[in-house]
């Protein structure tokens, strides 16, 4: 089976059951996940919250195919990532996962459009096609006309919007966001989350957000509370999550 | 050409390589630092090597200039061409008697003090060539003729020295002397020594009848050509006067075979010009501190390259590690990232090497004539390229190790 060809037999994009992960061996072994169980659905944003060191980053790394689990069962987009070879896993990531990093990780020597085109370039898309798609999605996140700018000429919020564009340019089915607002002030962070909510809304996409920022919880469909390597509880939001479409509330930080 | 899962036409990695080069050129401070380090290393290694080779070439310039002989016959104790271990004149006849010798002529080569018409003294390299045949004469005559050496007191001087060490007071007519000339007067004007000028060698009159062009000597003394008999008069009395014997082999006789025969029959040493050149160079390399000093300079050039360029390239990769990590997370294989690092190292190496060698060549070409001991052999660019390759491959390998070990999950920890 092709690593990209996971079948969709229900609404669950990510299913983890008693997943464990330990770093180091012997006396220096540090358990990061002690049996984490979680489901994330297509078309929904699932937030992972909890204290530092509770295993959030380890969990999204395993879901994104960056780490292998030690134990438990896992299916992401219908694929057991543990069964994939290193090469298959690399290709699977390039085709299915979009990343938004806390520190943006935009390459300063490349233009905004080139940065956005990186996931396409990694997949071998031609330059002209990659830059055309990058320009289109930059337009979607409100940065049309800034294609030739360097990242360091943009504000923090604009840089994160470039990162959002980069994460979605190859139309991934999973979007992994690591503290997407922690490097931004409250108002900018709110707008960035609006942006993420707007552009990531897709019936065939699951969004996983790691955050400490309670102010952006209204953007979540579900909030999974982690502690000590386990999911303690999952809160389903009683209201429709916010997005940047018509009727979106005012930025409370303005 | 393949078709990707997104349905876009795809091909292999030119864009990743393009991004790699943009990352390199875009980090202006580090790029120019790397370039400067590699350029300076290339410059120092190649320039110092070229000067070393130039100096060594000068030690054998006289052998190259004296092209008619197949063999050079010397005293067994003579270590290099300028070594003062003369032969008896009778040795010339013994050499002539060896089967296979077409001709053998004595040659005088020694340092003598010359007194100029201005009263100044200058140590000159006096070469006395065979009176009858004039074999052993200068490679190129600019003014006059070698045959003019048969005139009384005739000498020929080298063109490079006539305007420098042998220059005379400006108003001095040929044949005149000036008793009140102050050579330390900075305002004193000079003219090149020319035909008809007279100087003294060992208190004997010597008249300039020709100007010749020679390879500069190692110590850059003026070169004076005269006949063998006259050179003996100029030199202090000595039972042994022939510095060496030049030999031509009969047609069909292998010079190396003849050399063995001469050595066996006379007890002297016989060398082909190439072998004698190497014997001379070997002396300078093994018996003087010159190679060590140049070696230190070349080694410093290499260390500068390692310390500046190597370290800066490694730091450049470390600075970009988070971006490599992000690309790895996004699905770039380790191999593709290594190609990016290798390309960056290769381009930096080529640019640094090219600029460094270019400056070295400009340096060599910028000094007119042969005043600078500079000789660029093909081995020097190859050796410099090897040194730059070691620097770049070393730093690239260290960088690559970091990229290989880079855990893509690390991107979430920054």
XYZ file of C-alpha atoms in Angstrom:
668
model
C 0.000 0.000 0.000
C 1.247 3.444 -0.824
C 2.032 5.442 2.293
C -0.213 8.214 1.002
C -3.143 5.986 0.368
C -4.674 5.579 3.793
C -8.337 4.751 3.532
C -10.979 6.869 5.186
C -13.448 4.511 6.757
C -14.876 6.897 9.363
C -14.579 10.482 10.539
C -11.526 9.808 12.674
C -8.320 11.089 11.105
C -6.042 10.256 14.008
C -6.571 7.444 16.440
C -4.122 6.714 19.229
C -4.680 3.960 21.733
C -2.440 3.580 24.777
C 0.537 4.981 22.915
C 3.776 4.968 24.894
C 7.109 6.577 24.255
C 10.233 6.576 26.416
C 13.434 8.494 25.767
C 16.730 6.991 26.898
C 17.394 3.612 28.427
C 18.021 2.097 31.813
C 18.381 4.501 34.693
C 18.245 7.499 32.400
C 14.988 6.437 30.756
C 12.395 9.214 30.705
C 8.847 8.173 29.848
C 7.212 10.904 27.775
C 3.959 9.125 26.917
C 2.497 6.611 29.357
C -0.471 5.389 27.394
C -1.981 8.291 25.523
C -5.340 7.730 23.874
C -6.805 10.291 21.517
C -9.039 10.695 18.524
C -8.978 13.670 16.179
C -11.632 14.032 13.514
C -11.607 15.322 9.988
C -12.871 18.885 9.700
C -12.072 19.599 13.336
C -9.411 21.397 15.318
C -8.140 19.444 18.307
C -6.151 21.383 20.842
C -3.567 19.666 23.072
C -3.097 21.544 26.304
C -1.256 20.845 29.491
C 1.767 21.758 31.560
C 5.264 21.783 30.143
C 6.767 18.315 29.930
C 3.425 16.537 29.873
C 4.133 14.964 26.450
C 2.315 17.272 24.036
C 5.280 17.755 21.716
C 6.123 14.052 21.799
C 2.549 13.209 20.906
C 2.348 15.530 17.892
C 5.790 14.346 16.769
C 4.499 10.773 16.722
C 1.285 11.776 14.957
C 3.282 13.731 12.359
C 5.584 10.789 11.675
C 8.657 12.434 13.170
C 9.001 9.902 15.997
C 8.134 6.245 16.325
C 6.013 5.126 19.233
C 7.254 2.409 21.564
C 3.919 0.805 22.274
C 0.188 1.047 21.773
C -1.751 1.313 18.561
C -1.979 4.188 16.170
C -3.649 4.995 12.908
C -3.144 8.280 11.117
C -5.199 8.809 7.961
C -5.834 5.098 8.029
C -2.142 4.209 8.083
C -0.158 2.610 10.877
C 2.920 4.788 10.703
C 4.923 2.192 12.627
C 4.705 -0.087 9.611
C 6.341 2.396 7.248
C 10.027 2.415 6.411
C 12.035 5.584 6.994
C 11.780 6.528 3.315
C 8.055 5.809 3.196
C 7.544 7.854 6.332
C 9.469 10.787 4.842
C 7.335 10.658 1.734
C 4.173 10.240 3.800
C 5.002 13.412 5.728
C 5.695 15.370 2.561
C 2.310 14.428 1.176
C 0.067 14.501 4.221
C 1.358 16.804 6.924
C 1.588 20.568 7.164
C 3.594 22.146 9.962
C 3.290 25.468 11.739
C 6.204 25.996 14.097
C 6.435 28.142 17.153
C 9.473 29.994 15.750
C 8.065 30.118 12.195
C 11.300 28.597 10.775
C 11.122 30.683 7.621
C 14.398 30.619 5.715
C 15.573 34.246 5.810
C 17.540 34.092 2.567
C 14.493 33.011 0.528
C 11.624 35.219 -0.502
C 8.214 34.791 1.084
C 6.936 32.957 -1.996
C 9.959 30.672 -2.063
C 9.491 29.856 1.606
C 5.874 28.992 0.983
C 6.834 26.836 -1.977
C 9.274 24.691 0.033
C 6.818 21.797 0.685
C 6.028 21.711 -3.026
C 9.702 21.860 -3.961
C 10.364 18.975 -1.593
C 7.745 17.040 -3.532
C 9.486 17.931 -6.791
C 6.966 20.400 -8.198
C 8.367 22.673 -10.909
C 9.441 26.174 -9.932
C 6.810 28.034 -11.925
C 4.000 25.843 -10.653
C 5.270 25.968 -7.072
C 5.532 29.751 -7.081
C 2.091 30.100 -8.682
C 0.521 28.000 -5.940
C 2.506 29.864 -3.302
C 1.266 33.209 -4.632
C -2.311 31.960 -4.604
C -2.233 30.835 -1.000
C -0.357 33.953 0.086
C -3.219 35.892 -1.414
C -5.601 33.759 0.627
C -3.847 34.645 3.890
C -3.836 38.346 3.012
C -0.241 38.625 1.907
C -0.828 39.077 -1.795
C 1.829 41.354 -3.240
C 4.417 40.397 -0.660
C 5.697 37.369 -2.577
C 9.121 38.865 -3.208
C 9.612 40.221 0.304
C 12.100 38.672 2.676
C 10.646 37.209 5.892
C 12.637 39.603 8.040
C 10.836 42.519 6.391
C 7.531 41.262 7.766
C 6.005 41.617 11.201
C 5.719 38.615 13.502
C 2.060 38.151 12.606
C 2.785 38.364 8.914
C 5.607 35.830 9.273
C 3.262 33.415 10.995
C 0.752 33.924 8.179
C 3.533 33.008 5.752
C 4.117 29.900 7.862
C 0.396 29.123 7.657
C 0.522 29.486 3.895
C 3.558 27.186 3.776
C 1.803 24.597 5.896
C -1.191 24.445 3.585
C 0.286 25.007 0.131
C 0.530 21.298 -0.610
C -3.007 20.666 0.645
C -2.105 18.364 3.564
C -4.702 16.256 5.359
C -3.156 16.893 8.756
C -2.080 20.279 10.026
C 0.185 20.248 13.068
C 0.600 23.561 14.881
C 3.113 23.906 17.681
C 2.381 26.917 19.880
C 1.358 28.998 16.855
C 0.654 32.123 18.909
C 3.303 31.985 21.605
C 5.704 34.274 19.753
C 2.969 36.811 19.000
C 1.196 39.406 21.064
C -2.406 38.722 21.998
C -4.089 40.689 19.236
C -1.837 39.342 16.508
C -2.163 35.845 17.924
C -5.931 36.121 17.725
C -5.776 37.175 14.090
C -3.363 34.371 13.297
C -5.747 31.860 14.837
C -8.560 33.347 12.787
C -6.398 32.794 9.773
C -5.589 29.223 10.719
C -9.226 28.541 11.379
C -10.235 30.086 8.076
C -7.778 28.415 5.793
C -7.645 25.082 7.563
C -11.367 24.511 7.497
C -11.623 21.482 5.280
C -13.810 18.417 5.554
C -10.862 16.178 4.710
C -8.359 17.753 7.083
C -7.641 17.368 10.790
C -5.934 20.138 12.716
C -3.848 19.450 15.812
C -2.771 22.447 17.857
C -0.402 22.388 20.824
C -0.842 25.486 22.918
C -0.601 27.012 26.349
C -2.618 30.012 25.250
C -6.098 29.704 26.765
C -7.227 32.810 24.901
C -7.345 30.879 21.630
C -9.386 27.969 23.023
C -12.540 29.326 21.321
C -11.024 28.193 18.033
C -11.026 24.534 19.123
C -13.613 21.853 18.419
C -12.082 19.662 21.089
C -9.571 20.328 23.792
C -7.488 17.370 24.998
C -5.978 17.967 28.421
C -2.671 16.179 28.903
C -0.720 15.491 32.031
C 2.089 13.123 32.874
C 2.130 11.507 29.447
C -1.586 10.783 29.299
C -4.729 12.393 27.929
C -6.668 13.121 31.096
C -9.839 14.319 29.456
C -11.185 15.670 26.191
C -13.597 18.599 26.267
C -15.893 19.019 23.319
C -16.739 22.662 22.742
C -20.409 23.313 23.193
C -20.418 26.121 20.631
C -19.405 26.308 16.998
C -15.707 27.166 16.920
C -14.706 30.578 15.695
C -13.392 31.240 12.265
C -12.775 34.234 10.108
C -15.850 33.883 7.992
C -18.982 35.977 8.061
C -20.251 36.598 11.556
C -16.892 36.094 13.199
C -16.656 37.973 16.470
C -14.523 41.037 16.918
C -10.968 40.593 18.034
C -11.259 40.911 21.821
C -7.707 42.203 22.035
C -8.184 45.102 19.649
C 10.081 13.291 -15.189
C 7.521 11.759 -12.839
C 4.045 12.642 -11.771
C 3.589 13.594 -8.138
C 0.680 12.757 -5.929
C -0.585 16.327 -6.333
C -0.803 15.841 -10.035
C 1.920 18.387 -10.755
C 4.698 17.684 -13.193
C 7.829 17.065 -11.214
C 11.530 16.552 -11.838
C 14.606 16.053 -9.723
C 16.077 18.609 -7.434
C 17.259 21.775 -9.195
C 15.096 23.946 -6.968
C 16.496 22.459 -3.763
C 19.956 23.205 -5.123
C 18.822 26.698 -6.047
C 17.553 27.191 -2.507
C 20.860 25.865 -1.148
C 22.769 28.465 -3.153
C 20.374 31.233 -2.116
C 20.905 30.236 1.498
C 24.664 30.424 0.959
C 24.763 33.703 -0.969
C 22.002 35.248 1.110
C 23.888 34.973 4.381
C 26.163 37.771 3.275
C 28.374 38.000 6.359
C 29.086 34.290 6.533
C 29.370 33.849 2.778
C 31.965 36.588 2.453
C 33.712 35.258 5.542
C 33.926 31.786 4.009
C 34.995 33.270 0.686
C 37.596 35.477 2.336
C 39.033 32.555 4.283
C 39.237 30.291 1.243
C 40.567 33.078 -0.964
C 43.225 33.999 1.548
C 44.203 30.361 2.034
C 44.393 29.788 -1.727
C 46.333 32.998 -2.200
C 48.835 32.268 0.535
C 49.360 28.635 -0.460
C 49.697 29.288 -4.191
C 51.643 32.558 -3.962
C 54.173 31.248 -1.469
C 54.530 28.012 -3.441
C 55.080 29.944 -6.675
C 57.753 32.111 -5.054
C 59.432 29.038 -3.569
C 59.466 27.366 -6.968
C 60.698 30.631 -8.508
C 63.555 30.831 -6.037
C 64.488 27.202 -6.562
C 64.367 27.779 -10.307
C 66.833 30.617 -9.909
C 69.292 28.305 -8.212
C 69.419 26.295 -11.430
C 68.914 29.179 -13.844
C 72.507 28.984 -14.985
C 72.146 25.290 -15.849
C 69.062 26.070 -17.938
C 70.799 29.023 -19.581
C 73.750 26.871 -20.639
C 71.991 24.628 -23.056
C 74.649 23.213 -25.373
C 76.088 20.542 -23.064
C 74.766 17.012 -22.572
C 76.700 16.510 -19.348
C 78.049 18.589 -16.498
C 81.225 17.201 -14.933
C 82.025 18.314 -11.389
C 84.229 17.573 -8.432
C 82.714 14.776 -6.325
C 82.409 17.138 -3.380
C 80.538 19.802 -5.295
C 76.965 19.841 -4.009
C 75.350 22.496 -6.182
C 76.160 24.617 -9.190
C 77.587 27.556 -7.260
C 79.572 25.403 -4.836
C 83.244 26.444 -5.060
C 84.954 23.052 -5.530
C 87.076 23.672 -8.650
C 88.827 21.112 -10.810
C 92.358 21.072 -12.205
C 92.553 22.079 -15.855
C 94.084 18.676 -16.550
C 90.756 17.080 -15.680
C 89.374 18.543 -18.887
C 91.840 16.472 -20.914
C 90.995 13.330 -18.924
C 87.343 13.857 -19.697
C 88.073 14.444 -23.369
C 89.851 11.098 -23.472
C 86.742 9.149 -22.496
C 85.192 7.253 -25.389
C 81.950 8.815 -26.546
C 82.882 12.396 -25.723
C 82.427 14.720 -28.714
C 83.864 17.709 -26.953
C 84.636 18.845 -23.426
C 85.297 22.429 -22.413
C 86.159 24.003 -19.072
C 83.912 26.570 -17.499
C 84.693 29.052 -14.767
C 81.945 30.217 -12.453
C 82.747 32.199 -9.358
C 81.947 35.270 -7.342
C 84.404 38.128 -7.849
C 84.409 41.689 -6.590
C 84.055 44.309 -9.300
C 85.082 47.936 -8.848
C 82.845 50.295 -10.799
C 83.990 53.594 -12.337
C 82.092 55.351 -9.584
C 84.361 53.728 -7.021
C 81.588 51.414 -5.741
C 82.231 47.708 -5.338
C 79.835 45.000 -6.354
C 80.111 41.231 -6.070
C 79.477 39.691 -9.466
C 78.914 36.169 -10.744
C 81.695 35.828 -13.317
C 81.368 33.104 -15.930
C 84.356 32.217 -18.041
C 83.510 30.300 -21.222
C 85.790 28.326 -23.502
C 88.063 30.707 -25.417
C 88.148 28.714 -28.601
C 84.547 27.643 -29.029
C 82.752 30.132 -26.769
C 80.606 27.193 -25.614
C 78.805 27.972 -22.375
C 77.892 31.474 -23.500
C 74.782 33.458 -22.569
C 71.369 32.262 -23.754
C 70.412 35.604 -25.326
C 72.533 38.544 -26.475
C 70.761 41.921 -26.525
C 73.663 44.148 -27.572
C 76.992 43.171 -29.136
C 78.008 39.624 -29.991
C 79.466 36.699 -28.091
C 82.366 36.793 -30.519
C 83.213 40.251 -29.145
C 84.477 38.466 -26.029
C 87.598 37.735 -28.032
C 88.461 41.441 -27.876
C 90.980 42.478 -25.194
C 89.540 42.773 -21.677
C 86.075 42.090 -23.029
C 83.160 41.229 -20.788
C 79.404 41.067 -21.255
C 76.997 42.063 -18.490
C 73.420 41.050 -17.798
C 70.617 43.384 -18.712
C 68.800 43.240 -15.368
C 71.827 44.493 -13.425
C 73.049 47.229 -15.766
C 70.408 49.668 -14.540
C 70.487 48.608 -10.903
C 73.571 47.196 -9.185
C 75.868 48.159 -12.049
C 74.306 51.581 -12.727
C 76.783 54.440 -13.086
C 76.637 58.165 -12.346
C 74.497 59.893 -14.949
C 77.186 62.207 -16.312
C 79.941 59.630 -16.536
C 81.197 59.056 -20.076
C 82.226 55.514 -21.138
C 85.797 54.824 -20.064
C 85.903 57.631 -17.515
C 86.026 57.273 -13.744
C 84.462 59.516 -11.110
C 86.418 59.930 -7.906
C 84.023 62.163 -5.973
C 80.771 60.281 -6.478
C 78.704 59.849 -3.335
C 76.605 56.723 -3.800
C 74.592 57.545 -0.670
C 73.406 60.861 -2.064
C 69.689 60.319 -2.761
C 69.783 63.047 -5.392
C 72.542 61.315 -7.335
C 71.278 60.382 -10.777
C 72.366 57.220 -12.492
C 72.442 55.725 -15.929
C 72.607 52.061 -16.953
C 76.034 50.621 -17.593
C 76.514 50.209 -21.337
C 78.898 49.302 -24.099
C 82.334 50.855 -23.672
C 82.082 51.289 -19.925
C 85.103 50.069 -18.012
C 85.256 48.403 -14.638
C 87.881 46.514 -12.636
C 87.865 42.858 -11.701
C 90.608 41.954 -9.261
C 92.381 45.170 -10.309
C 92.298 44.173 -13.945
C 90.563 46.168 -16.620
C 87.301 44.872 -18.019
C 85.442 46.541 -20.885
C 81.751 46.019 -21.532
C 81.275 44.761 -25.093
C 77.830 43.252 -24.817
C 74.554 43.113 -22.931
C 72.993 39.711 -22.341
C 69.833 38.390 -20.821
C 70.111 35.644 -18.225
C 67.949 34.006 -15.634
C 68.409 35.977 -12.404
C 70.663 34.270 -9.900
C 69.425 33.195 -6.487
C 71.245 36.071 -4.791
C 70.561 38.442 -7.690
C 74.230 39.312 -8.267
C 75.171 40.892 -11.589
C 76.268 38.264 -14.117
C 79.432 38.853 -16.138
C 80.443 36.693 -19.086
C 84.034 36.575 -20.285
C 86.440 34.000 -21.673
C 87.825 31.187 -19.554
C 91.435 32.404 -19.858
C 90.469 35.932 -18.864
C 88.332 34.696 -15.969
C 91.417 32.893 -14.636
C 93.255 36.206 -14.726
C 90.459 37.948 -12.872
C 90.179 35.222 -10.234
C 92.697 34.972 -7.410
C 95.519 32.573 -8.279
C 94.569 28.970 -7.642
C 95.832 25.640 -8.899
C 92.284 24.558 -9.506
C 90.334 26.981 -11.657
C 87.783 25.058 -13.692
C 84.488 25.160 -11.865
C 83.204 22.374 -14.038
C 83.510 20.778 -17.437
C 80.814 20.845 -20.077
C 80.594 17.744 -22.236
C 78.820 16.909 -25.455
C 78.236 13.242 -26.263
C 78.964 11.853 -29.679
C 75.928 11.303 -31.832
C 74.270 8.015 -30.855
C 75.829 7.923 -27.384
C 73.354 7.974 -24.561
C 74.367 10.810 -22.169
C 73.534 8.777 -19.068
C 75.693 5.904 -20.267
C 78.469 8.338 -21.045
C 78.107 9.860 -17.589
C 78.692 6.458 -15.993
C 81.750 5.942 -18.149
C 83.195 9.345 -17.277
C 82.614 8.737 -13.575
C 84.278 5.346 -13.781
C 87.320 6.576 -15.692
C 87.921 9.959 -14.030
C 86.520 9.654 -10.537
C 84.524 12.839 -11.129
C 80.772 13.161 -11.064
C 78.845 13.533 -14.310
C 75.243 14.686 -14.552
C 72.748 15.434 -17.242
C 71.425 19.005 -16.954
C 68.209 17.743 -15.331
C 70.048 15.599 -12.807
C 72.440 18.419 -11.974
C 69.472 20.754 -11.501
C 67.911 18.305 -9.067
C 71.230 17.902 -7.225
C 71.372 21.682 -6.851
C 67.752 22.008 -5.769
C 68.166 19.111 -3.351
C 71.038 20.989 -1.740
C 68.946 24.121 -1.221
C 65.992 22.112 0.039
C 67.949 19.916 2.420
C 70.705 22.240 3.585
C 68.927 25.562 4.020
C 65.938 26.801 6.012
C 64.170 28.024 2.895
C 61.700 25.138 2.519
C 60.843 25.254 6.211
C 60.131 28.964 6.085
C 58.000 28.656 2.986
C 56.413 25.539 4.436
C 55.422 27.482 7.521
C 53.855 30.215 5.405
C 51.996 27.628 3.320
C 50.928 25.780 6.462
C 49.668 29.025 7.933
C 47.636 29.576 4.795
C 46.077 26.172 5.268
C 45.386 26.830 8.944
C 43.831 30.185 8.093
C 41.571 28.350 5.692
C 40.618 25.800 8.315
C 40.205 28.359 11.085
C 38.239 30.936 9.129
C 36.563 29.254 6.205
C 36.165 25.775 7.681
C 34.813 26.963 10.964
C 32.614 29.589 9.356
C 31.114 27.051 6.972
C 30.425 24.725 9.871
C 28.792 27.588 11.788
C 26.832 28.491 8.685
C 25.407 24.964 8.654
C 24.699 25.098 12.384
C 22.819 28.360 11.871
C 20.745 26.701 9.179
C 20.202 23.484 11.098
C 16.722 24.572 12.213
C 15.755 25.171 8.588
C 17.209 21.827 7.550
C 15.246 20.337 10.440
C 12.068 22.018 9.233
C 12.665 20.735 5.712
C 13.342 17.272 7.093
C 10.072 17.425 8.997
C 8.285 18.565 5.841
C 9.514 15.478 4.019
C 12.939 16.294 2.607
C 15.159 13.235 2.766
C 18.524 13.359 4.493
C 20.215 12.670 1.159
C 18.652 15.756 -0.418
C 19.789 17.914 2.483
C 23.302 16.481 2.219
C 23.350 17.364 -1.462
C 22.462 20.932 -0.473
C 25.337 21.091 2.037
C 27.757 19.510 -0.425
C 26.734 21.963 -3.134
C 27.235 24.908 -0.791
C 30.709 23.643 0.134
C 31.589 22.972 -3.507
C 30.527 26.404 -4.731
C 32.359 28.137 -1.874
C 35.472 26.077 -2.647
C 35.400 26.825 -6.365
C 34.871 30.559 -5.833
C 37.488 30.854 -3.094
C 40.011 28.814 -5.050
C 39.373 30.704 -8.276
C 39.687 34.136 -6.693
C 42.766 33.130 -4.698
C 44.542 31.669 -7.716
C 43.477 34.633 -9.811
C 45.000 37.092 -7.353
C 48.178 34.991 -7.231
C 48.485 35.078 -11.008
C 47.797 38.820 -11.101
C 50.471 39.238 -8.448
C 52.931 37.291 -10.581
C 52.046 39.187 -13.748
C 52.008 42.604 -12.106
C 55.751 42.702 -11.416
C 57.528 43.572 -14.664
C 60.428 41.565 -16.040
C 61.910 38.863 -13.887
C 62.474 40.889 -10.741
C 60.113 38.670 -8.814
C 61.073 35.057 -8.189
C 57.686 33.707 -9.226
C 57.040 30.557 -11.183
C 53.589 29.023 -11.508
C 53.829 25.344 -12.336
C 50.686 23.307 -12.962
C 51.369 21.443 -9.740
C 50.696 24.562 -7.678
C 47.014 25.080 -8.614
C 46.492 21.333 -8.193
C 48.104 21.376 -4.748
C 46.143 24.494 -3.761
C 42.934 22.918 -4.986
C 43.782 19.867 -2.899
C 44.258 21.984 0.215
C 41.008 23.894 -0.365
C 39.238 20.607 -1.024
C 40.491 19.224 2.287
C 39.258 22.342 4.103
C 35.855 22.285 2.441
C 35.344 18.538 2.519
C 36.365 18.481 6.180
C 33.991 21.236 7.201
C 31.253 19.889 4.937
C 31.604 16.418 6.442
C 31.328 17.820 9.949
C 28.299 19.795 8.827
C 26.817 16.745 7.138
C 27.201 14.710 10.317
C 25.077 17.304 12.085
C 22.481 17.143 9.323
C 22.446 13.330 9.347
C 22.032 13.257 13.117
C 19.415 15.970 13.013
C 16.183 14.650 14.451
C 13.291 16.304 12.608
C 11.332 16.264 15.856
C 13.877 18.784 17.142
C 12.049 21.493 15.189
C 9.364 21.494 17.856
C 11.927 22.251 20.554
C 13.122 25.593 19.167
